[in-house]
Amino acid sequence: MTTDTVRIVEVGPRDGLQNEKALIATADKISLIEQLAATGLRSVEATAFVSPKWVPQMADAAEVYSGLAQRAGVDYPVLVPNLQGYERARAVGVREVAIFGAASEGFSKANINASIAESLERFAPVVEAAKHDGVAVRGYVSTVLGCPYQGAVPVADVVRVAKALHDMGCYEISLGDTIGVGTPRKAVAMLRAVASEVPINQLAVHFHDTYGQAVGNVAACLEAGVRVVDAAVSGTGGCPYAKGASGNVATEDIVYLLDGMGFAHGVDLDALMATGRWLSSLLGRDSMSKVNRARL
Ligand code: HMG
Ligand code: MG
């Protein structure tokens, strides 16, 4: 990857939909993923093989994944919280999974019912199995700039968990501001601290926009050298186990930002906006993408 190219990891079909109370039809989820992949996005997080008791919206993960017409050159990672999830994902031929930990104990317990140490023990056999099967593993660290349960999160805790996931074998670590409380200088300080232990070209940023800081945070992290950005079309998203976690930064707004900053990204903004409008009408609400609203 040259320094002027940014890879967007589209998380709308997973992070964007997981918090929706009304069940969305499997066919609509598949259509969303296929539309997104057709815009030029190279990585579309498709679903989550988590416990359906915890996240009912993701109960159809296997049907969604197996129903997809996959495009050559596009990755379709899925979340797996444990070996059970990994095995369900493998049964339908998944080639990339993401494990997800946290930098704060309270969120780790609320989200995956494990302490941070327990979660790392739980992830190790998943990564081992994935290595054996030739499946790529991405790692998330949540609550990197604040936790809904403990408030401030020491940067050293973020560095420790990110390094542990990297040492385990994750090819990329996505740093998640789960509740969207970060601001640019704090985000960059956190990123630089993690980059002292994990090469920056193996880091991604994942901002929620609760306090309206997400685009600013992404811009600052791009200036600081990160080249992978998570985003969700139409600014959907949130985590059912993080009160106050509103939508992800909107992919349309990130594409506009990247164009303005002169980064290559390979995404067709008009096609992406059309998909965002389709999703907004499906969900029966206005788009959270400023760019999409400006161009209506
Ligand atoms: P637990 O209750 O401790 O698990 O939950 P358990 O092992 O005791 O199993 C309980 C039941 O769930 C059993 O069923 C298992 O079979 C079943 P029962 O015997 O009662 O009928 N089960 C499963 N079923 C299907 N697939 C599985 C699975 N695992 C267990 N994989 C567990 C622990 C981790 C499973 C649960 O807490 C869980 O699924 N959590 C996921 C929560 C979640 O999806 N959160 C949102 C994603 S994270 C996020 O949004 C943040 C991120 O975007 C970054 C950021 O913004 O910061 C990534
Ligand atoms: Mg998220």
mmCIF file of C-alpha atoms and ligand atoms in Angstrom:
data_model
loop_
_atom_site.group_PDB
_atom_site.id
_atom_site.type_symbol
_atom_site.label_atom_id
_atom_site.label_comp_id
_atom_site.label_asym_id
_atom_site.label_seq_id
_atom_site.Cartn_x
_atom_site.Cartn_y
_atom_site.Cartn_z
ATOM 1 C CA MET A 1 0.000 0.000 0.000
ATOM 2 C CA THR A 2 1.397 3.394 -0.945
ATOM 3 C CA THR A 3 1.230 6.103 1.664
ATOM 4 C CA ASP A 4 -1.446 8.015 -0.217
ATOM 5 C CA THR A 5 -3.978 5.149 -0.335
ATOM 6 C CA VAL A 6 -6.461 4.556 2.460
ATOM 7 C CA ARG A 7 -8.380 1.312 2.924
ATOM 8 C CA ILE A 8 -11.880 1.750 4.294
ATOM 9 C CA VAL A 9 -13.298 -1.150 6.293
ATOM 10 C CA GLU A 10 -17.063 -0.867 5.882
ATOM 11 C CA VAL A 11 -18.710 -2.059 9.098
ATOM 12 C CA GLY A 12 -22.310 -1.041 8.345
ATOM 13 C CA PRO A 13 -23.780 -4.513 7.848
ATOM 14 C CA ARG A 14 -22.402 -5.567 11.257
ATOM 15 C CA ASP A 15 -21.825 -2.587 13.580
ATOM 16 C CA GLY A 16 -24.466 -0.578 11.732
ATOM 17 C CA LEU A 17 -27.220 -3.139 12.090
ATOM 18 C CA GLN A 18 -26.413 -4.937 15.375
ATOM 19 C CA ASN A 19 -28.123 -2.276 17.469
ATOM 20 C CA GLU A 20 -31.352 -2.214 15.432
ATOM 21 C CA LYS A 21 -34.250 -3.431 17.544
ATOM 22 C CA ALA A 22 -36.569 -4.480 14.703
ATOM 23 C CA LEU A 23 -35.293 -7.564 12.914
ATOM 24 C CA ILE A 24 -34.110 -6.797 9.387
ATOM 25 C CA ALA A 25 -34.819 -9.351 6.675
ATOM 26 C CA THR A 26 -31.867 -11.543 5.757
ATOM 27 C CA ALA A 27 -32.383 -10.673 2.076
ATOM 28 C CA ASP A 28 -32.039 -6.952 2.878
ATOM 29 C CA LYS A 29 -28.807 -7.564 4.796
ATOM 30 C CA ILE A 30 -27.432 -9.485 1.818
ATOM 31 C CA SER A 31 -28.506 -6.733 -0.566
ATOM 32 C CA LEU A 32 -26.769 -4.123 1.618
ATOM 33 C CA ILE A 33 -23.483 -6.048 1.603
ATOM 34 C CA GLU A 34 -23.638 -6.636 -2.149
ATOM 35 C CA GLN A 35 -24.410 -2.962 -2.854
ATOM 36 C CA LEU A 36 -21.498 -1.880 -0.648
ATOM 37 C CA ALA A 37 -19.048 -4.248 -2.323
ATOM 38 C CA ALA A 38 -20.197 -2.895 -5.707
ATOM 39 C CA THR A 39 -19.153 0.664 -4.735
ATOM 40 C CA GLY A 40 -15.470 -0.301 -4.760
ATOM 41 C CA LEU A 41 -15.081 -0.985 -1.047
ATOM 42 C CA ARG A 42 -12.504 -3.738 -0.591
ATOM 43 C CA SER A 43 -13.474 -4.847 2.910
ATOM 44 C CA VAL A 44 -17.095 -5.225 4.014
ATOM 45 C CA GLU A 45 -17.641 -6.651 7.496
ATOM 46 C CA ALA A 46 -20.616 -8.873 6.812
ATOM 47 C CA THR A 47 -22.059 -10.091 10.114
ATOM 48 C CA ALA A 48 -21.245 -11.483 13.576
ATOM 49 C CA PHE A 49 -21.282 -15.100 14.727
ATOM 50 C CA VAL A 50 -22.089 -14.076 18.299
ATOM 51 C CA SER A 51 -24.624 -15.574 20.665
ATOM 52 C CA PRO A 52 -28.143 -14.911 19.310
ATOM 53 C CA LYS A 53 -29.267 -14.557 22.916
ATOM 54 C CA TRP A 54 -26.952 -11.567 23.248
ATOM 55 C CA VAL A 55 -27.510 -9.991 19.823
ATOM 56 C CA PRO A 56 -30.702 -11.326 18.198
ATOM 57 C CA GLN A 57 -30.194 -9.172 15.087
ATOM 58 C CA MET A 58 -27.136 -11.269 14.155
ATOM 59 C CA ALA A 59 -28.880 -14.645 14.582
ATOM 60 C CA ASP A 60 -28.990 -15.127 10.802
ATOM 61 C CA ALA A 61 -25.203 -14.767 10.377
ATOM 62 C CA ALA A 62 -24.819 -18.110 8.584
ATOM 63 C CA GLU A 63 -27.696 -17.386 6.191
ATOM 64 C CA VAL A 64 -26.369 -13.901 5.435
ATOM 65 C CA TYR A 65 -22.863 -15.136 4.730
ATOM 66 C CA SER A 66 -23.895 -18.141 2.654
ATOM 67 C CA GLY A 67 -26.431 -16.093 0.693
ATOM 68 C CA LEU A 68 -23.868 -13.548 -0.487
ATOM 69 C CA ALA A 69 -22.711 -13.351 -4.075
ATOM 70 C CA GLN A 70 -19.083 -12.581 -3.241
ATOM 71 C CA ARG A 71 -16.964 -10.392 -5.491
ATOM 72 C CA ALA A 72 -13.370 -11.226 -6.319
ATOM 73 C CA GLY A 73 -10.975 -8.898 -4.511
ATOM 74 C CA VAL A 74 -13.373 -8.064 -1.668
ATOM 75 C CA ASP A 75 -12.878 -9.360 1.883
ATOM 76 C CA TYR A 76 -15.942 -10.142 3.990
ATOM 77 C CA PRO A 77 -14.715 -10.398 7.601
ATOM 78 C CA VAL A 78 -17.109 -11.492 10.366
ATOM 79 C CA LEU A 79 -16.981 -11.097 14.139
ATOM 80 C CA VAL A 80 -16.374 -14.194 16.273
ATOM 81 C CA PRO A 81 -16.290 -13.957 20.095
ATOM 82 C CA ASN A 82 -15.153 -17.527 20.809
ATOM 83 C CA LEU A 83 -14.372 -20.930 19.303
ATOM 84 C CA GLN A 84 -18.083 -21.690 18.920
ATOM 85 C CA GLY A 85 -18.506 -18.607 16.766
ATOM 86 C CA TYR A 86 -15.367 -19.452 14.809
ATOM 87 C CA GLU A 87 -16.660 -22.942 14.047
ATOM 88 C CA ARG A 88 -20.034 -21.596 12.900
ATOM 89 C CA ALA A 89 -18.197 -19.137 10.640
ATOM 90 C CA ARG A 90 -15.896 -21.785 9.207
ATOM 91 C CA ALA A 91 -18.833 -24.056 8.473
ATOM 92 C CA VAL A 92 -19.995 -21.508 5.890
ATOM 93 C CA GLY A 93 -16.499 -20.913 4.476
ATOM 94 C CA VAL A 94 -15.521 -17.590 6.068
ATOM 95 C CA ARG A 95 -11.956 -16.544 5.152
ATOM 96 C CA GLU A 96 -11.459 -13.652 7.591
ATOM 97 C CA VAL A 97 -12.641 -13.270 11.185
ATOM 98 C CA ALA A 98 -12.352 -10.513 13.770
ATOM 99 C CA ILE A 99 -11.942 -11.087 17.489
ATOM 100 C CA PHE A 100 -12.951 -8.243 19.752
ATOM 101 C CA GLY A 101 -11.525 -7.290 23.120
ATOM 102 C CA ALA A 102 -11.562 -4.131 25.190
ATOM 103 C CA ALA A 103 -9.165 -1.880 27.059
ATOM 104 C CA SER A 104 -11.501 -1.597 30.067
ATOM 105 C CA GLU A 105 -12.713 -4.366 32.366
ATOM 106 C CA GLY A 106 -16.288 -3.087 32.743
ATOM 107 C CA PHE A 107 -16.981 -3.037 29.026
ATOM 108 C CA SER A 108 -15.257 -6.381 28.476
ATOM 109 C CA LYS A 109 -17.523 -7.984 31.060
ATOM 110 C CA ALA A 110 -20.681 -6.301 29.734
ATOM 111 C CA ASN A 111 -19.972 -7.047 26.094
ATOM 112 C CA ILE A 112 -18.473 -10.531 26.088
ATOM 113 C CA ASN A 113 -18.960 -11.696 29.677
ATOM 114 C CA ALA A 114 -15.242 -12.052 30.336
ATOM 115 C CA SER A 115 -12.461 -10.124 32.028
ATOM 116 C CA ILE A 116 -9.741 -8.853 29.686
ATOM 117 C CA ALA A 117 -7.440 -11.711 30.731
ATOM 118 C CA GLU A 118 -10.198 -14.292 30.208
ATOM 119 C CA SER A 119 -11.004 -12.830 26.807
ATOM 120 C CA LEU A 120 -7.383 -13.132 25.674
ATOM 121 C CA GLU A 121 -7.349 -16.772 26.838
ATOM 122 C CA ARG A 122 -10.566 -17.337 24.888
ATOM 123 C CA PHE A 123 -9.177 -15.719 21.730
ATOM 124 C CA ALA A 124 -5.915 -17.729 21.669
ATOM 125 C CA PRO A 125 -7.478 -21.006 20.440
ATOM 126 C CA VAL A 126 -9.531 -19.055 17.859
ATOM 127 C CA VAL A 127 -6.357 -17.549 16.422
ATOM 128 C CA GLU A 128 -4.610 -20.942 16.517
ATOM 129 C CA ALA A 129 -7.475 -22.591 14.627
ATOM 130 C CA ALA A 130 -7.544 -19.723 12.130
ATOM 131 C CA LYS A 131 -3.798 -20.004 11.501
ATOM 132 C CA HIS A 132 -4.216 -23.712 10.906
ATOM 133 C CA ASP A 133 -7.074 -23.065 8.452
ATOM 134 C CA GLY A 134 -5.365 -20.157 6.679
ATOM 135 C CA VAL A 135 -8.048 -17.724 7.885
ATOM 136 C CA ALA A 136 -6.992 -14.103 8.482
ATOM 137 C CA VAL A 137 -7.705 -12.619 11.914
ATOM 138 C CA ARG A 138 -8.341 -8.959 12.651
ATOM 139 C CA GLY A 139 -8.427 -7.735 16.255
ATOM 140 C CA TYR A 140 -10.522 -4.990 17.798
ATOM 141 C CA VAL A 141 -9.751 -3.103 20.972
ATOM 142 C CA SER A 142 -12.826 -1.267 22.248
ATOM 143 C CA THR A 143 -13.098 1.667 24.685
ATOM 144 C CA VAL A 144 -9.714 3.071 23.638
ATOM 145 C CA LEU A 145 -10.690 6.653 24.532
ATOM 146 C CA GLY A 146 -13.269 6.098 27.242
ATOM 147 C CA CYS A 147 -15.511 3.469 28.787
ATOM 148 C CA PRO A 148 -19.221 3.714 29.636
ATOM 149 C CA TYR A 149 -18.516 2.003 32.966
ATOM 150 C CA GLN A 150 -15.159 3.327 34.197
ATOM 151 C CA GLY A 151 -14.833 6.640 32.339
ATOM 152 C CA ALA A 152 -11.242 7.439 31.410
ATOM 153 C CA VAL A 153 -9.128 4.557 30.115
ATOM 154 C CA PRO A 154 -5.348 4.687 30.634
ATOM 155 C CA VAL A 155 -3.468 4.633 27.320
ATOM 156 C CA ALA A 156 -1.183 1.953 28.764
ATOM 157 C CA ASP A 157 -4.165 -0.419 28.958
ATOM 158 C CA VAL A 158 -4.968 0.182 25.282
ATOM 159 C CA VAL A 159 -1.339 -0.481 24.326
ATOM 160 C CA ARG A 160 -1.233 -3.687 26.380
ATOM 161 C CA VAL A 161 -4.369 -5.209 24.831
ATOM 162 C CA ALA A 162 -3.471 -4.102 21.287
ATOM 163 C CA LYS A 163 -0.004 -5.614 21.660
ATOM 164 C CA ALA A 164 -1.436 -8.846 23.069
ATOM 165 C CA LEU A 165 -3.769 -9.239 20.068
ATOM 166 C CA HIS A 166 -0.966 -8.405 17.665
ATOM 167 C CA ASP A 167 1.444 -10.844 19.341
ATOM 168 C CA MET A 168 -1.245 -13.509 19.139
ATOM 169 C CA GLY A 169 -1.290 -13.143 15.350
ATOM 170 C CA CYS A 170 -3.877 -10.540 14.355
ATOM 171 C CA TYR A 171 -2.771 -8.985 11.060
ATOM 172 C CA GLU A 172 -4.409 -5.668 11.950
ATOM 173 C CA ILE A 173 -5.692 -4.047 15.134
ATOM 174 C CA SER A 174 -8.677 -1.720 14.969
ATOM 175 C CA LEU A 175 -8.762 0.845 17.766
ATOM 176 C CA GLY A 176 -12.356 1.543 18.742
ATOM 177 C CA ASP A 177 -13.708 4.699 20.347
ATOM 178 C CA THR A 178 -16.838 2.771 21.245
ATOM 179 C CA ILE A 179 -18.753 5.639 22.843
ATOM 180 C CA GLY A 180 -17.374 8.428 20.672
ATOM 181 C CA VAL A 181 -15.901 10.553 23.454
ATOM 182 C CA GLY A 182 -12.442 11.090 21.936
ATOM 183 C CA THR A 183 -11.063 14.325 20.550
ATOM 184 C CA PRO A 184 -8.272 14.664 17.947
ATOM 185 C CA ARG A 185 -5.212 15.278 20.142
ATOM 186 C CA LYS A 186 -6.154 12.519 22.566
ATOM 187 C CA ALA A 187 -6.863 10.176 19.661
ATOM 188 C CA VAL A 188 -3.465 10.876 18.116
ATOM 189 C CA ALA A 189 -1.658 10.471 21.455
ATOM 190 C CA MET A 190 -3.354 7.097 21.923
ATOM 191 C CA LEU A 191 -2.553 6.056 18.324
ATOM 192 C CA ARG A 192 1.117 7.032 18.698
ATOM 193 C CA ALA A 193 1.398 5.127 21.982
ATOM 194 C CA VAL A 194 -0.009 1.972 20.370
ATOM 195 C CA ALA A 195 2.195 2.512 17.316
ATOM 196 C CA SER A 196 5.245 2.300 19.594
ATOM 197 C CA GLU A 197 4.387 -1.422 20.054
ATOM 198 C CA VAL A 198 2.414 -2.334 16.902
ATOM 199 C CA PRO A 199 3.560 -1.060 13.477
ATOM 200 C CA ILE A 200 1.260 1.760 12.383
ATOM 201 C CA ASN A 201 0.622 0.052 9.043
ATOM 202 C CA GLN A 202 -1.094 -2.701 11.046
ATOM 203 C CA LEU A 203 -3.402 -0.295 12.876
ATOM 204 C CA ALA A 204 -6.899 0.894 11.975
ATOM 205 C CA VAL A 205 -9.126 3.483 13.627
ATOM 206 C CA HIS A 206 -12.806 2.968 14.445
ATOM 207 C CA PHE A 207 -14.663 6.054 15.586
ATOM 208 C CA HIS A 208 -18.240 6.411 16.752
ATOM 209 C CA ASP A 209 -19.691 9.894 16.388
ATOM 210 C CA THR A 210 -21.583 10.335 19.661
ATOM 211 C CA TYR A 211 -20.025 13.742 20.367
ATOM 212 C CA GLY A 212 -19.610 14.788 16.714
ATOM 213 C CA GLN A 213 -15.839 14.314 16.812
ATOM 214 C CA ALA A 214 -15.428 11.339 14.526
ATOM 215 C CA VAL A 215 -14.455 13.023 11.228
ATOM 216 C CA GLY A 216 -12.030 15.325 13.067
ATOM 217 C CA ASN A 217 -10.525 12.341 14.847
ATOM 218 C CA VAL A 218 -10.104 10.415 11.605
ATOM 219 C CA ALA A 219 -8.467 13.433 9.914
ATOM 220 C CA ALA A 220 -6.003 13.807 12.785
ATOM 221 C CA CYS A 221 -5.161 10.095 12.766
ATOM 222 C CA LEU A 222 -4.614 10.184 8.991
ATOM 223 C CA GLU A 223 -2.185 13.082 9.465
ATOM 224 C CA ALA A 224 -0.471 10.953 12.123
ATOM 225 C CA GLY A 225 0.005 8.136 9.620
ATOM 226 C CA VAL A 226 -2.860 5.654 9.953
ATOM 227 C CA ARG A 227 -4.088 4.311 6.592
ATOM 228 C CA VAL A 228 -7.026 2.072 7.508
ATOM 229 C CA VAL A 229 -10.338 3.578 8.615
ATOM 230 C CA ASP A 230 -13.509 1.784 9.739
ATOM 231 C CA ALA A 231 -16.806 3.449 8.817
ATOM 232 C CA ALA A 232 -20.473 2.578 8.378
ATOM 233 C CA VAL A 233 -22.609 3.690 5.463
ATOM 234 C CA SER A 234 -25.213 6.267 6.474
ATOM 235 C CA GLY A 235 -23.566 6.590 9.914
ATOM 236 C CA THR A 236 -25.485 3.671 11.358
ATOM 237 C CA GLY A 237 -24.260 1.788 14.359
ATOM 238 C CA GLY A 238 -23.788 1.408 18.049
ATOM 239 C CA CYS A 239 -23.144 -1.308 20.537
ATOM 240 C CA PRO A 240 -25.999 -2.794 22.572
ATOM 241 C CA TYR A 241 -23.626 -3.138 25.543
ATOM 242 C CA ALA A 242 -22.356 0.458 25.508
ATOM 243 C CA LYS A 243 -24.988 2.951 26.511
ATOM 244 C CA GLY A 244 -24.432 6.163 24.586
ATOM 245 C CA ALA A 245 -22.699 4.470 21.674
ATOM 246 C CA SER A 246 -24.280 6.192 18.701
ATOM 247 C CA GLY A 247 -23.502 5.677 15.041
ATOM 248 C CA ASN A 248 -20.163 5.037 13.453
ATOM 249 C CA VAL A 249 -18.570 7.743 11.381
ATOM 250 C CA ALA A 250 -20.420 7.672 8.049
ATOM 251 C CA THR A 251 -18.550 6.102 5.141
ATOM 252 C CA GLU A 252 -19.849 8.800 2.764
ATOM 253 C CA ASP A 253 -18.277 11.475 5.005
ATOM 254 C CA ILE A 254 -14.972 9.596 5.134
ATOM 255 C CA VAL A 255 -14.856 9.280 1.342
ATOM 256 C CA TYR A 256 -15.487 13.035 1.051
ATOM 257 C CA LEU A 257 -12.760 13.693 3.631
ATOM 258 C CA LEU A 258 -10.284 11.448 1.800
ATOM 259 C CA ASP A 259 -11.026 13.200 -1.490
ATOM 260 C CA GLY A 260 -10.442 16.554 0.175
ATOM 261 C CA MET A 261 -7.183 15.415 1.765
ATOM 262 C CA GLY A 262 -5.927 13.878 -1.491
ATOM 263 C CA PHE A 263 -5.946 10.210 -0.497
ATOM 264 C CA ALA A 264 -6.875 7.466 -2.976
ATOM 265 C CA HIS A 265 -9.619 5.085 -1.806
ATOM 266 C CA GLY A 266 -11.259 3.435 -4.819
ATOM 267 C CA VAL A 267 -14.859 4.069 -3.744
ATOM 268 C CA ASP A 268 -17.568 5.511 -5.992
ATOM 269 C CA LEU A 269 -19.149 8.203 -3.795
ATOM 270 C CA ASP A 270 -22.352 8.470 -5.853
ATOM 271 C CA ALA A 271 -22.962 4.724 -5.664
ATOM 272 C CA LEU A 272 -22.187 4.771 -1.949
ATOM 273 C CA MET A 273 -24.633 7.636 -1.375
ATOM 274 C CA ALA A 274 -27.335 5.744 -3.253
ATOM 275 C CA THR A 275 -26.753 2.743 -0.963
ATOM 276 C CA GLY A 276 -26.860 5.024 2.079
ATOM 277 C CA ARG A 277 -30.203 6.455 0.964
ATOM 278 C CA TRP A 278 -31.568 2.968 0.302
ATOM 279 C CA LEU A 279 -30.527 1.880 3.814
ATOM 280 C CA SER A 280 -32.003 4.993 5.439
ATOM 281 C CA SER A 281 -35.330 4.369 3.780
ATOM 282 C CA LEU A 282 -35.204 0.697 4.792
ATOM 283 C CA LEU A 283 -34.610 1.751 8.416
ATOM 284 C CA GLY A 284 -37.191 4.517 8.140
ATOM 285 C CA ARG A 285 -34.951 7.332 9.302
ATOM 286 C CA ASP A 286 -32.777 10.158 8.003
ATOM 287 C CA SER A 287 -29.194 9.436 7.079
ATOM 288 C CA MET A 288 -26.584 10.384 9.667
ATOM 289 C CA SER A 289 -24.170 11.171 6.823
ATOM 290 C CA LYS A 290 -23.689 14.929 6.530
ATOM 291 C CA VAL A 291 -22.500 14.541 2.928
ATOM 292 C CA ASN A 292 -25.561 12.548 1.970
ATOM 293 C CA ARG A 293 -27.878 15.101 3.577
ATOM 294 C CA ALA A 294 -26.065 18.017 1.916
ATOM 295 C CA ARG A 295 -26.482 16.471 -1.514
ATOM 296 C CA LEU A 296 -30.124 15.420 -1.252
HETATM 297 P P1 HMG B 1 -21.962 -16.229 27.636
HETATM 298 O O1 HMG B 1 -23.403 -16.140 27.984
HETATM 299 O O2 HMG B 1 -20.949 -16.071 28.726
HETATM 300 O O3 HMG B 1 -21.614 -17.548 26.791
HETATM 301 O O4 HMG B 1 -21.709 -15.128 26.522
HETATM 302 P P2 HMG B 1 -21.719 -19.064 27.118
HETATM 303 O O5 HMG B 1 -20.492 -19.700 26.520
HETATM 304 O O6 HMG B 1 -22.034 -19.282 28.568
HETATM 305 O O7 HMG B 1 -22.979 -19.515 26.217
HETATM 306 C C1 HMG B 1 -24.289 -19.060 26.498
HETATM 307 C C2 HMG B 1 -25.218 -19.512 25.369
HETATM 308 O O8 HMG B 1 -24.850 -18.851 24.162
HETATM 309 C C3 HMG B 1 -25.120 -21.005 25.093
HETATM 310 O O9 HMG B 1 -26.378 -21.414 24.612
HETATM 311 C C4 HMG B 1 -24.126 -21.074 23.953
HETATM 312 O O10 HMG B 1 -24.312 -22.208 23.151
HETATM 313 C C5 HMG B 1 -24.463 -19.812 23.173
HETATM 314 P P3 HMG B 1 -27.378 -22.269 25.529
HETATM 315 O O11 HMG B 1 -26.587 -23.470 25.992
HETATM 316 O O12 HMG B 1 -27.735 -21.332 26.672
HETATM 317 O O13 HMG B 1 -28.515 -22.566 24.611
HETATM 318 N N1 HMG B 1 -23.303 -19.288 22.457
HETATM 319 C C6 HMG B 1 -23.277 -19.071 21.133
HETATM 320 N N2 HMG B 1 -24.222 -19.263 20.178
HETATM 321 C C7 HMG B 1 -23.876 -18.926 18.911
HETATM 322 N N3 HMG B 1 -22.666 -18.414 18.571
HETATM 323 C C8 HMG B 1 -21.716 -18.207 19.493
HETATM 324 C C9 HMG B 1 -22.010 -18.554 20.839
HETATM 325 N N4 HMG B 1 -21.305 -18.488 21.980
HETATM 326 C C10 HMG B 1 -22.093 -18.951 22.945
HETATM 327 N N5 HMG B 1 -20.537 -17.702 19.152
HETATM 328 C C11 HMG B 1 -20.549 -14.460 24.527
HETATM 329 C C12 HMG B 1 -20.411 -14.924 25.967
HETATM 330 C C13 HMG B 1 -19.179 -13.994 24.093
HETATM 331 C C14 HMG B 1 -20.994 -15.629 23.667
HETATM 332 C C15 HMG B 1 -21.593 -13.295 24.448
HETATM 333 O O14 HMG B 1 -21.261 -12.353 25.416
HETATM 334 C C16 HMG B 1 -21.663 -12.642 23.105
HETATM 335 O O15 HMG B 1 -22.066 -13.254 22.132
HETATM 336 N N6 HMG B 1 -21.291 -11.330 23.048
HETATM 337 C C17 HMG B 1 -21.286 -10.588 21.803
HETATM 338 C C18 HMG B 1 -21.738 -9.165 22.062
HETATM 339 C C19 HMG B 1 -21.652 -8.367 20.794
HETATM 340 O O16 HMG B 1 -21.819 -8.891 19.707
HETATM 341 N N7 HMG B 1 -21.393 -7.041 20.920
HETATM 342 C C20 HMG B 1 -21.293 -6.170 19.792
HETATM 343 C C21 HMG B 1 -20.029 -6.358 19.019
HETATM 344 S S1 HMG B 1 -18.607 -5.569 19.750
HETATM 345 C C22 HMG B 1 -18.706 -3.911 19.210
HETATM 346 O O17 HMG B 1 -19.701 -3.499 18.689
HETATM 347 C C23 HMG B 1 -17.505 -3.021 19.353
HETATM 348 C C24 HMG B 1 -16.747 -2.827 18.041
HETATM 349 O O18 HMG B 1 -17.591 -2.288 17.043
HETATM 350 C C25 HMG B 1 -15.565 -1.887 18.257
HETATM 351 C C26 HMG B 1 -15.934 -0.604 18.984
HETATM 352 O O19 HMG B 1 -16.841 0.117 18.539
HETATM 353 O O20 HMG B 1 -15.285 -0.343 19.991
HETATM 354 C C27 HMG B 1 -16.207 -4.157 17.517
HETATM 355 MG MG MG B 2 -18.117 -0.174 16.853
#
